[in-house]
Short mmCIF file of C-alpha atoms in Angstrom, two decimals:
data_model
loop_
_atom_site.label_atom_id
_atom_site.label_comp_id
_atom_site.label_asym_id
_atom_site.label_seq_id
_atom_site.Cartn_x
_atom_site.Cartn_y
_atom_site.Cartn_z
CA UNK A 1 2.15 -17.49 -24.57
CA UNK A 2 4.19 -19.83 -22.11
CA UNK A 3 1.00 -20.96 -20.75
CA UNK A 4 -0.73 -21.78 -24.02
CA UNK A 5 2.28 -23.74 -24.50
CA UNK A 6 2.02 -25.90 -21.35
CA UNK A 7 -1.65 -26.14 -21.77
CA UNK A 8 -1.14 -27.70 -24.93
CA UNK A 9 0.99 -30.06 -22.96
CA UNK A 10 -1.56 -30.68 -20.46
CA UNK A 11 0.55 -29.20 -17.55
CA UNK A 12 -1.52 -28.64 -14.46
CA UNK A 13 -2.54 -25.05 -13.77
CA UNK A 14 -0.50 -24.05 -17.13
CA UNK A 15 -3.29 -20.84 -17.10
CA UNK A 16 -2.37 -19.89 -13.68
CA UNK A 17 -3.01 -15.83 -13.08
CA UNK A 18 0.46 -13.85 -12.63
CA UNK A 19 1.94 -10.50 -11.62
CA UNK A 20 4.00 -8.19 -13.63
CA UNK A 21 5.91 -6.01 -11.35
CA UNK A 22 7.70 -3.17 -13.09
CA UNK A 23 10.53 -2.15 -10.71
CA UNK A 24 11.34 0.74 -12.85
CA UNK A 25 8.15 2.67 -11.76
CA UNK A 26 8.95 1.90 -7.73
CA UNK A 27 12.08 4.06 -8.64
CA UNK A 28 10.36 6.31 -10.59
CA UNK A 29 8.16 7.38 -8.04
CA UNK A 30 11.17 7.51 -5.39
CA UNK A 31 12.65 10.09 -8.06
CA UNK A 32 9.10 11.81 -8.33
CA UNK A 33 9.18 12.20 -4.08
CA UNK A 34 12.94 13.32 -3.93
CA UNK A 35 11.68 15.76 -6.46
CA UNK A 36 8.42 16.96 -4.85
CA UNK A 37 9.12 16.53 -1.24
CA UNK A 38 12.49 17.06 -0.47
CA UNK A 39 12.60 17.72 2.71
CA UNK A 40 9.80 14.63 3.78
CA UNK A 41 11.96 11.30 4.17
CA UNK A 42 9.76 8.79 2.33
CA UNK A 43 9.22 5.57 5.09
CA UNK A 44 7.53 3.01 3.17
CA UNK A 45 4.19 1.55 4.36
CA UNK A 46 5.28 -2.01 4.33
CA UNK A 47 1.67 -3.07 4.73
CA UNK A 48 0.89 -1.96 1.56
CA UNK A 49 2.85 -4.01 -0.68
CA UNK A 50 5.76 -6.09 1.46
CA UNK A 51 6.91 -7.47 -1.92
CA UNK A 52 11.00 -8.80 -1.21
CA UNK A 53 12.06 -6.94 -4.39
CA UNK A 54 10.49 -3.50 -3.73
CA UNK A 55 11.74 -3.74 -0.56
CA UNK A 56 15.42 -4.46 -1.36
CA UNK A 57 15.03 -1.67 -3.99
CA UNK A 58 13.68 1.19 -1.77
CA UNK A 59 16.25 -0.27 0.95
CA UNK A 60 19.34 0.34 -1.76
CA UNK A 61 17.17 4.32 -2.38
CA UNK A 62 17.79 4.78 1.17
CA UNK A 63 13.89 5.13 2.30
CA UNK A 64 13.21 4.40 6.16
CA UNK A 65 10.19 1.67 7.25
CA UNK A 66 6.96 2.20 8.16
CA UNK A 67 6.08 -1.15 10.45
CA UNK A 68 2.97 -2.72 11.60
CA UNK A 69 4.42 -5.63 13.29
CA UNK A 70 7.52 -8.37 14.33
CA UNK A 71 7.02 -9.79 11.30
CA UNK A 72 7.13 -6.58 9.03
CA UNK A 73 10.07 -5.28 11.18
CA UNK A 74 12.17 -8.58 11.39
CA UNK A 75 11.42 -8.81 7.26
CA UNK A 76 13.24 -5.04 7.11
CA UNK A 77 16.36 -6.15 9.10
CA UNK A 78 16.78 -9.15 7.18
CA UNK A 79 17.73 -6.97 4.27
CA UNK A 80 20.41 -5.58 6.75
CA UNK A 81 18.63 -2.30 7.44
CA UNK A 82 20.04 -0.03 10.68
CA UNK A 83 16.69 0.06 13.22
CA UNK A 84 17.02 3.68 13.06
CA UNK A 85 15.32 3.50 9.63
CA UNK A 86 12.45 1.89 11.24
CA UNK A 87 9.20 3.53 12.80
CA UNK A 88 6.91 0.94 14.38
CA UNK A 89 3.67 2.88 13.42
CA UNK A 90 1.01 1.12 15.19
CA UNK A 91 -0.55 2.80 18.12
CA UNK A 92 -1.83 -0.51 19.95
CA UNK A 93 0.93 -2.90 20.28
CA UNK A 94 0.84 -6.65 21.91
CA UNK A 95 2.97 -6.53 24.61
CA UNK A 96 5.20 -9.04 23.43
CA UNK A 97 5.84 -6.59 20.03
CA UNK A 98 7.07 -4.25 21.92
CA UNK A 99 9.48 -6.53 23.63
CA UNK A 100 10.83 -7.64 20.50
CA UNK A 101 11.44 -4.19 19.04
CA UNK A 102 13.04 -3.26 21.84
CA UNK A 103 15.22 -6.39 21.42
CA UNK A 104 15.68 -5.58 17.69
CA UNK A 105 16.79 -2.10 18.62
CA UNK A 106 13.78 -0.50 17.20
CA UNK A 107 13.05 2.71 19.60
CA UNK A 108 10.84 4.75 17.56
CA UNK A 109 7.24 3.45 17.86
CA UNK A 110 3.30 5.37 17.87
CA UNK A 111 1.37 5.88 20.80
CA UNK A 112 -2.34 7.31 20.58
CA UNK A 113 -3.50 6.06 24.87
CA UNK A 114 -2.39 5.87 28.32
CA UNK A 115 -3.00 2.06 28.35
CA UNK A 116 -0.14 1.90 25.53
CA UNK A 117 2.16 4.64 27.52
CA UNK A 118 2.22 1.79 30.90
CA UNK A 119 2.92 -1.09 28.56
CA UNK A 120 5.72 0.71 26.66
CA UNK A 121 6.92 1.94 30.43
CA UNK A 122 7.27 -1.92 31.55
CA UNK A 123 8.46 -3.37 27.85
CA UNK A 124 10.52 -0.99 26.30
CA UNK A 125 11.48 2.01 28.65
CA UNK A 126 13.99 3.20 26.37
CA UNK A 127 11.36 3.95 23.25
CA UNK A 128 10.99 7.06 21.53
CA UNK A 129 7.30 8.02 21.36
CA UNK A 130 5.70 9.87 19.14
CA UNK A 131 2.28 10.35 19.82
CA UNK A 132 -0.77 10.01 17.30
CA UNK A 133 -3.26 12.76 17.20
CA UNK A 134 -6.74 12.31 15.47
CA UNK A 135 -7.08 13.96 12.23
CA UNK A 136 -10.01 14.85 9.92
CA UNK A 137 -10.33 11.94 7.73
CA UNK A 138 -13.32 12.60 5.67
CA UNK A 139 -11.95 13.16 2.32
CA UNK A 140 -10.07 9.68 2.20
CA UNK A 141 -11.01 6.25 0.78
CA UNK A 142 -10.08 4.46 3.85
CA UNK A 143 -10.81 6.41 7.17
CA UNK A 144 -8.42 5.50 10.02
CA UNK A 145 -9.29 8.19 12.71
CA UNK A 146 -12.44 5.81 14.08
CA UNK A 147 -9.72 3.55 15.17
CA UNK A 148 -6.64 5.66 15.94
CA UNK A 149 -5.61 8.69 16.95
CA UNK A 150 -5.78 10.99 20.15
CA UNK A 151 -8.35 13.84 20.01
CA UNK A 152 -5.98 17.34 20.63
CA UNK A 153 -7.90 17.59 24.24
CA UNK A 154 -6.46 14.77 25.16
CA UNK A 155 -2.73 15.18 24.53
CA UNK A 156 -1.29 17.50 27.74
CA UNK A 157 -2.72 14.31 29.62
CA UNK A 158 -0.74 12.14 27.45
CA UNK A 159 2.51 13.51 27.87
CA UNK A 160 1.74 14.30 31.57
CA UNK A 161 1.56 10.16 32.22
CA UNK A 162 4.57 9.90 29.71
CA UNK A 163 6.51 12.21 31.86
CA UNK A 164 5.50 10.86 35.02
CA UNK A 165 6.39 7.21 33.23
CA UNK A 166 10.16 8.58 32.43
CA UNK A 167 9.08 8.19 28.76
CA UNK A 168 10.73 10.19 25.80
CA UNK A 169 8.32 11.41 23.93
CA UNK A 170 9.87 13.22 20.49
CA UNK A 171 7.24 13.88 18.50
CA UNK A 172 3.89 13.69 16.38
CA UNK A 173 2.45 12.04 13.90
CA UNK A 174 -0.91 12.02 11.97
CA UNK A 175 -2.89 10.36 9.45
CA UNK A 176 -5.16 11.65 6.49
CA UNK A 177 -6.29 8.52 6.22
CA UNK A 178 -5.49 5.47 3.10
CA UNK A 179 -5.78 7.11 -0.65
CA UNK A 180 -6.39 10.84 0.25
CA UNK A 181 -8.24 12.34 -2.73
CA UNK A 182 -8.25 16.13 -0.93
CA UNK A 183 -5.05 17.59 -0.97
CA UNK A 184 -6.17 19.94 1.90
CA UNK A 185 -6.41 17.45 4.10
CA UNK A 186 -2.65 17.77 5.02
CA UNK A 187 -2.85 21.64 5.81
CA UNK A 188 -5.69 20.84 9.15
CA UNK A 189 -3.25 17.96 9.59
CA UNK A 190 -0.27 19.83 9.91
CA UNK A 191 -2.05 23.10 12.22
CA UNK A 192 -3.32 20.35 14.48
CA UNK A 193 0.52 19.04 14.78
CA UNK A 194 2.07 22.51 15.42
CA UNK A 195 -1.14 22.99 18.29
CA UNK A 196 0.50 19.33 19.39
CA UNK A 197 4.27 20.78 19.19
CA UNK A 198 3.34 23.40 21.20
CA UNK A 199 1.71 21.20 24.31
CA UNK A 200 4.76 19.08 24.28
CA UNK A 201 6.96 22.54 24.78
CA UNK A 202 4.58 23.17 27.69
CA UNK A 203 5.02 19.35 29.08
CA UNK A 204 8.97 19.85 28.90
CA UNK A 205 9.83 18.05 26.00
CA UNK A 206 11.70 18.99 22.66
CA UNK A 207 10.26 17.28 19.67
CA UNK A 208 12.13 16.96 17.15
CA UNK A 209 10.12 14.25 14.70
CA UNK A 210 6.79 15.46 12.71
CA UNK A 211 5.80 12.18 10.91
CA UNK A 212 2.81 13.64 8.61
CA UNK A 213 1.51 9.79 7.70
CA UNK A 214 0.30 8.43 4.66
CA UNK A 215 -2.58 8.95 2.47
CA UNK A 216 -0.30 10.21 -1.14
CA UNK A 217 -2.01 9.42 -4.09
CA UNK A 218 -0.43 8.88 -7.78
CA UNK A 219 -2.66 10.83 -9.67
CA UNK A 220 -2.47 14.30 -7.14
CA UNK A 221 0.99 13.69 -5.51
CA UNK A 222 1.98 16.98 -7.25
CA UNK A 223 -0.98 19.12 -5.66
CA UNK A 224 -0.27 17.04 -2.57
CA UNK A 225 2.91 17.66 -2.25
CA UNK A 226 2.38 21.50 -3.02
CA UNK A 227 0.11 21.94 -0.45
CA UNK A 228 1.40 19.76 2.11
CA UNK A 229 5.27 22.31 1.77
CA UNK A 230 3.29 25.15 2.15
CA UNK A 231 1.61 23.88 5.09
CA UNK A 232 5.01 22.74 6.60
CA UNK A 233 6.58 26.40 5.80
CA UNK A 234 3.68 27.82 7.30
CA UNK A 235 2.92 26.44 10.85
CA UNK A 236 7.05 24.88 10.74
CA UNK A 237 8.65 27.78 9.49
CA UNK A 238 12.38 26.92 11.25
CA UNK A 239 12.31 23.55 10.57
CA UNK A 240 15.86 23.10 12.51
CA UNK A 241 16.14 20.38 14.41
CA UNK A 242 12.71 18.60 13.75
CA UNK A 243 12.95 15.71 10.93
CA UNK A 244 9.78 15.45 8.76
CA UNK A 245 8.77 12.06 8.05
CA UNK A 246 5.78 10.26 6.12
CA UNK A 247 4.13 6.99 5.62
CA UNK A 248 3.50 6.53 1.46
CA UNK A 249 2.62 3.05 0.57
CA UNK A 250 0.25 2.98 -2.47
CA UNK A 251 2.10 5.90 -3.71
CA UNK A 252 4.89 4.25 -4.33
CA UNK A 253 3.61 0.23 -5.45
CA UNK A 254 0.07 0.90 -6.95
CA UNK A 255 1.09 1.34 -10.38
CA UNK A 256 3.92 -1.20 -10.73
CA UNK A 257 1.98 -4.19 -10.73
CA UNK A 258 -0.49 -5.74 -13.67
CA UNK A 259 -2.16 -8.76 -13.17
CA UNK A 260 -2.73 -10.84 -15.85
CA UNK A 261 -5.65 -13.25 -15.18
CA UNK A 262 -7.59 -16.51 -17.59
CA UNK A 263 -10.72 -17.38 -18.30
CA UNK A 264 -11.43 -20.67 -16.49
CA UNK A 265 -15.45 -20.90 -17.76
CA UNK A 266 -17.91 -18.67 -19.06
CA UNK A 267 -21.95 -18.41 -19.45
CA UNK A 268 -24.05 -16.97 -21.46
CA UNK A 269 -27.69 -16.52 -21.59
CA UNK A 270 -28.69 -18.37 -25.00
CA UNK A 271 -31.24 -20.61 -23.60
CA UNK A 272 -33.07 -17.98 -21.23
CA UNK A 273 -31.80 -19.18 -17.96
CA UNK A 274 -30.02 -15.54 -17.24
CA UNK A 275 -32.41 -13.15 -15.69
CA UNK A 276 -33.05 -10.14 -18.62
CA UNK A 277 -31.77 -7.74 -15.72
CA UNK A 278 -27.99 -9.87 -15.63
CA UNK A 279 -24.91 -8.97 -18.02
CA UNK A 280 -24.96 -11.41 -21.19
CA UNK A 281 -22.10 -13.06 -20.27
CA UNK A 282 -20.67 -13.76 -17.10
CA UNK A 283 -17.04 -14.51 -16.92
CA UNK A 284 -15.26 -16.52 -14.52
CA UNK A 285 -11.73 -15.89 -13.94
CA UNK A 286 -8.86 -17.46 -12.36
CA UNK A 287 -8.07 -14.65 -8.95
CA UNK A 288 -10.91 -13.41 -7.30
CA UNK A 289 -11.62 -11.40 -4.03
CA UNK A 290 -10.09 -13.69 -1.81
CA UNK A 291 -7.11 -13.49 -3.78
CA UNK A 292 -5.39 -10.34 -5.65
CA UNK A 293 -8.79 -8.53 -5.88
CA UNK A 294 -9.34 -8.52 -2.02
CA UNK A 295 -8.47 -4.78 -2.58
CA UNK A 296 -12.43 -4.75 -3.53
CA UNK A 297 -13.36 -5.57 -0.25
CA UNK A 298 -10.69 -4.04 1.73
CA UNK A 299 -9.72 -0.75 -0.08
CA UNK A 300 -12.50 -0.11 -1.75
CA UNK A 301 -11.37 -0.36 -5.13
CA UNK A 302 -12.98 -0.49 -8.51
CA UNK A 303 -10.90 -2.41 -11.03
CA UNK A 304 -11.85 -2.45 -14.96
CA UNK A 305 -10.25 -5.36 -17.13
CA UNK A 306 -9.15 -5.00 -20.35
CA UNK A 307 -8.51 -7.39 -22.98
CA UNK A 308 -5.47 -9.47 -23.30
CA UNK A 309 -6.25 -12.04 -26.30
CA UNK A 310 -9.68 -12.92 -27.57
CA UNK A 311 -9.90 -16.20 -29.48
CA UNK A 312 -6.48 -17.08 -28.46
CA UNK A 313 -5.29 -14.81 -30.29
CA UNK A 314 -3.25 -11.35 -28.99
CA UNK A 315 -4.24 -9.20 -31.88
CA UNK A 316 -7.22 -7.99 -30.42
CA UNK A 317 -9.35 -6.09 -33.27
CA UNK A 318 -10.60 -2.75 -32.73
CA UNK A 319 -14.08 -3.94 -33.93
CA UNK A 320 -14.67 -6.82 -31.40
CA UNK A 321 -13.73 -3.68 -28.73
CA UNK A 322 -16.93 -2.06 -30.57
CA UNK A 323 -19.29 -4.98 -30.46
CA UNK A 324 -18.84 -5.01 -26.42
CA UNK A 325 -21.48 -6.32 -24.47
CA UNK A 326 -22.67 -5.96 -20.85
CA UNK A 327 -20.74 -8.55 -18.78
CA UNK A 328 -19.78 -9.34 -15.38
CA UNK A 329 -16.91 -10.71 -14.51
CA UNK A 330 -16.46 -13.66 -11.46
CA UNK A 331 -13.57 -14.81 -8.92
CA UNK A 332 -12.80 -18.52 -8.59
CA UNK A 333 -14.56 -19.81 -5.88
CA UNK A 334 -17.56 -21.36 -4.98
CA UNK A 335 -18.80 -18.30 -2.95
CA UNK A 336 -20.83 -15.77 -4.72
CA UNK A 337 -19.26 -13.07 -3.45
CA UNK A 338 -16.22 -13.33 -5.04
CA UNK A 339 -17.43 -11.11 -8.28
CA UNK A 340 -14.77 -9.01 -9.23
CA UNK A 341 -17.16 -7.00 -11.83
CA UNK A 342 -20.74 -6.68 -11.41
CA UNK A 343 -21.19 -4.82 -14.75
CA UNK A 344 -18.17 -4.21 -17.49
CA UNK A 345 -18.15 -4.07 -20.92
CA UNK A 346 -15.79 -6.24 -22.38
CA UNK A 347 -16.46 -8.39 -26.06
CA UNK A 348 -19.19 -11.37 -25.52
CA UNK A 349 -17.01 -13.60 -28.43
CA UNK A 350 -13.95 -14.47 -25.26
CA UNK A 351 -13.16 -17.96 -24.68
CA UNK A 352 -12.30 -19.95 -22.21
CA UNK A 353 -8.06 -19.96 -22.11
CA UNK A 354 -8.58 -15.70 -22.92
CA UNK A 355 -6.70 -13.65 -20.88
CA UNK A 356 -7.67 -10.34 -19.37
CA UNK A 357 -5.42 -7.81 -17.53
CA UNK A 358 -6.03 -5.40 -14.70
CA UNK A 359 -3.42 -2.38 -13.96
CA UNK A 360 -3.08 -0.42 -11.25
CA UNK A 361 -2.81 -3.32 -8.75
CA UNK A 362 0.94 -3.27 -6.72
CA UNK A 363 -1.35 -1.59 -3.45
CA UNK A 364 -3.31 -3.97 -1.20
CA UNK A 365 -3.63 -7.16 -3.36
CA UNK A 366 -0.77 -9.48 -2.95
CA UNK A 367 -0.25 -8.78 0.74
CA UNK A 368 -3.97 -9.68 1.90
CA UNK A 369 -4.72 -12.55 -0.45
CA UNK A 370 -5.63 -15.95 0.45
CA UNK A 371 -5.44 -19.82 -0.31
CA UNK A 372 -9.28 -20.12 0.64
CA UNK A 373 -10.66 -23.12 -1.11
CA UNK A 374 -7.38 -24.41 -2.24
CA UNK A 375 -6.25 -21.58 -4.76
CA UNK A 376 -2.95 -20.13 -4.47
CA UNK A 377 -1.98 -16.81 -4.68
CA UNK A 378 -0.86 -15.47 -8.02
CA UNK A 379 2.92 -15.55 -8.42
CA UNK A 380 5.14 -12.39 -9.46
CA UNK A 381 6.81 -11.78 -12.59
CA UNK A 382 9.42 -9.26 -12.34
CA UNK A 383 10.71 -7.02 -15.03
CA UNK A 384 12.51 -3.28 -14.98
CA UNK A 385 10.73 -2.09 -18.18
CA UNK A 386 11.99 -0.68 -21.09
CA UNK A 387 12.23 2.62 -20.86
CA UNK A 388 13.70 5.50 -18.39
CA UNK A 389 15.06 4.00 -14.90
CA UNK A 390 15.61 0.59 -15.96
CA UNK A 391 19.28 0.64 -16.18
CA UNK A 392 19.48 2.12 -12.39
CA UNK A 393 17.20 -0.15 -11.14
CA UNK A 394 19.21 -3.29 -12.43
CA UNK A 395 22.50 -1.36 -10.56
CA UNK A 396 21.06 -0.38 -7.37
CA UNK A 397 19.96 -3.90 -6.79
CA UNK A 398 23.25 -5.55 -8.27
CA UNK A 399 24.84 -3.08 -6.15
CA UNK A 400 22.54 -3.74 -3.09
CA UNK A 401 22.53 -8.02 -3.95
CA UNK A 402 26.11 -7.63 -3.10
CA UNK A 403 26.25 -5.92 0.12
CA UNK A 404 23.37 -7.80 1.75
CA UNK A 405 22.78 -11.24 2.36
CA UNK A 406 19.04 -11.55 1.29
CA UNK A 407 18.18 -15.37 1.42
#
């Protein structure tokens, strides 16, 4: 409605696409986790969504850091977070990262390669490894294991350099790979880290860290989570001493942003010029795949629009719904593979200044977008909903805004 309103006023960009992030859904899935997993600290993927206020909220909820990076980790400090709530979980580091966690104070880092054991040796002798084994993969959306992760075989070799290095080594870690849709997937995971346990007994060490990665989905956490405790009790059945870790990033963001796009220009095939095999009615939007919807190209995603206002109008009538027609729907720019639909149905009567929204997009959008050919990337609109949560969510941060120093 604001932009209509500035539109009419012949603002500049009035129609601009937005987020709206729903805070009170972050911290309803931190109270789903607590719930579910109880004995898994939760460190958040920062990859996935590195959004400030998601991560001043889950900073105030007390969840560690997954890291990628100097950036990522010197972004978690700034909210005054101890480096012992960090993990810098990427196997292959520049050299120069692992200076600068070591600088930070940030000892607990992945290793999957002997290459990465020497550099760690000369930059940061004082780290606390935890070494990467290879996983089966296979029933994820985004595989992982054909770039990381050290094949069982090869792990007595691993922590035989390590020890000759005078490297700690404390633990494993694994990954199912990005938006596991097989809950199984944890229990081979999780045998293949006790096998790992047991050859870093044999090499002299003590672990005492299992990190059991990423790879939690919304819509099966429950099952997940199920199966992934009875796999822990299982193959971990005294558990003392040995903190359980994991990776969730999706999990945690995917939900809790909407993204509410306009129609910048539209065509339809009234004069013949569409071919008969083409949608009716192609739409052209205002975010496209270089933008919010790079999760197309990157995570695979499908996304399905829905209708916002038609005619300018917010009452959207049932019948129009009805009357739907095959359309596709189009990103911004002037490269033809920015089509964020290929085939939806959605009514043929929108008009340019319509809005459409998209849900289900807080995991891999914002953080990968672009300003290619001159578009910016969609701002955030924050809100802690309505309903159950809000009222904690407004305290944790009040309560977190003045301890820390965020600017």
């Amino acid at each position: 409605m604001r932009a209509y309103r500035l539109a009419a006023a012949n603002v500049p960009d009035a129609e601009k696409a937005f987020f709206v992030a729903d805070l009170s859904v972050v911290y309803a899935q931190h109270e789903r986790w607590k719930r579910c997993l109880p004995q898994v600290e939760p460190f958040y993927a920062v990859k996935c969504n590195p959004d400030p206020y998601v991560l001043r909220l889950l900073a105030a909820l007390g969840t560690g850091f997954d890291c990628a990076s100097n950036g990522e980790i010197n972004e978690v400090l700034k909210l005054g977070i101890d480096p012992s709530r960090i993990i810098f979980a990427n196997p292959c580091k520049a050299a120069s990262f692992v200076r600068g966690a070591a600088k930070a104070g940030v000892d607990l880092m992945t290793f999957d390669n002997a290459d990465e054991l020497h550099k760690v040796a000369r930059a940061h002798p004082g780290a606390r490894l935890v070494v990467r084994i290879l996983t089966d993969d296979s029933k994820s959306v985004c595989r992982l294991g054909i770039k990381f992760g050290a094949p069982l075989a090869s792990v007595p070799g691993l922590l035989a350099t390590a020890r000759a290095l005078g490297l700690d080594v404390v633990g494993v870690s694994f990954h199912v790979g990005s938006g596991c849709y097989d809950a199984h997937a944890f229990v081979d995971a999780v045998a293949r880290a006790r096998a790992a346990f047991d050859m870093g007994r044999e090499a002299g060490y003590v672990f005492s860290v299992l990190d059991v990665g990423g790879g939690f989905e919304d819509g099966n956490f429950e099952e997940t989570a199920g199966v992934l405790g009875g796999a822990l009790d299982l193959y971990f059945p005294e558990r003392e001493g040995v903190r359980v870790i994991a990776e969730p990033g999706r999990f945690y963001v995917a939900r809790a942003f909407s993204l509410a796009v306009n129609i910048i220009a539209r065509r339809a095939g009234d004069g013949g010029e569409m071919d008969a095999d083409q949608p009716a009615v192609m739409y052209y939007i205002n975010d496209g795949v270089y933008g919010a919807f790079n999760c197309i190209l990157f995570d695979h995603q499908r996304v399905q629009p829905y209708v916002l206002s038609l005619g300018g109008s917010f009452h959207v009538p049932e019948a129009a719904m009805e009357r739907a027609e095959r359309c596709s729907v189009w990103g911004p720019t002037c490269d033809s593979i920015d089509c964020v639909c290929a085939e939806v149905r959605l009514p043929g009567a929108l008009q340019v200044g319509d809005w459409l929204g998209f849900e289900g997009m807080g995991a891999y959008t914002i953080c990968a977008a672009s300003g290619f050919n001159g578009f910016e990337v969609s701002a955030v609109v924050y809100t802690c909903g309505g309903g159950p949560g809000a009222a904690e969510v407004r305290a944790v941060l009040a309560g977190f805004a003045a301890r820390v120093d965020c600017r």
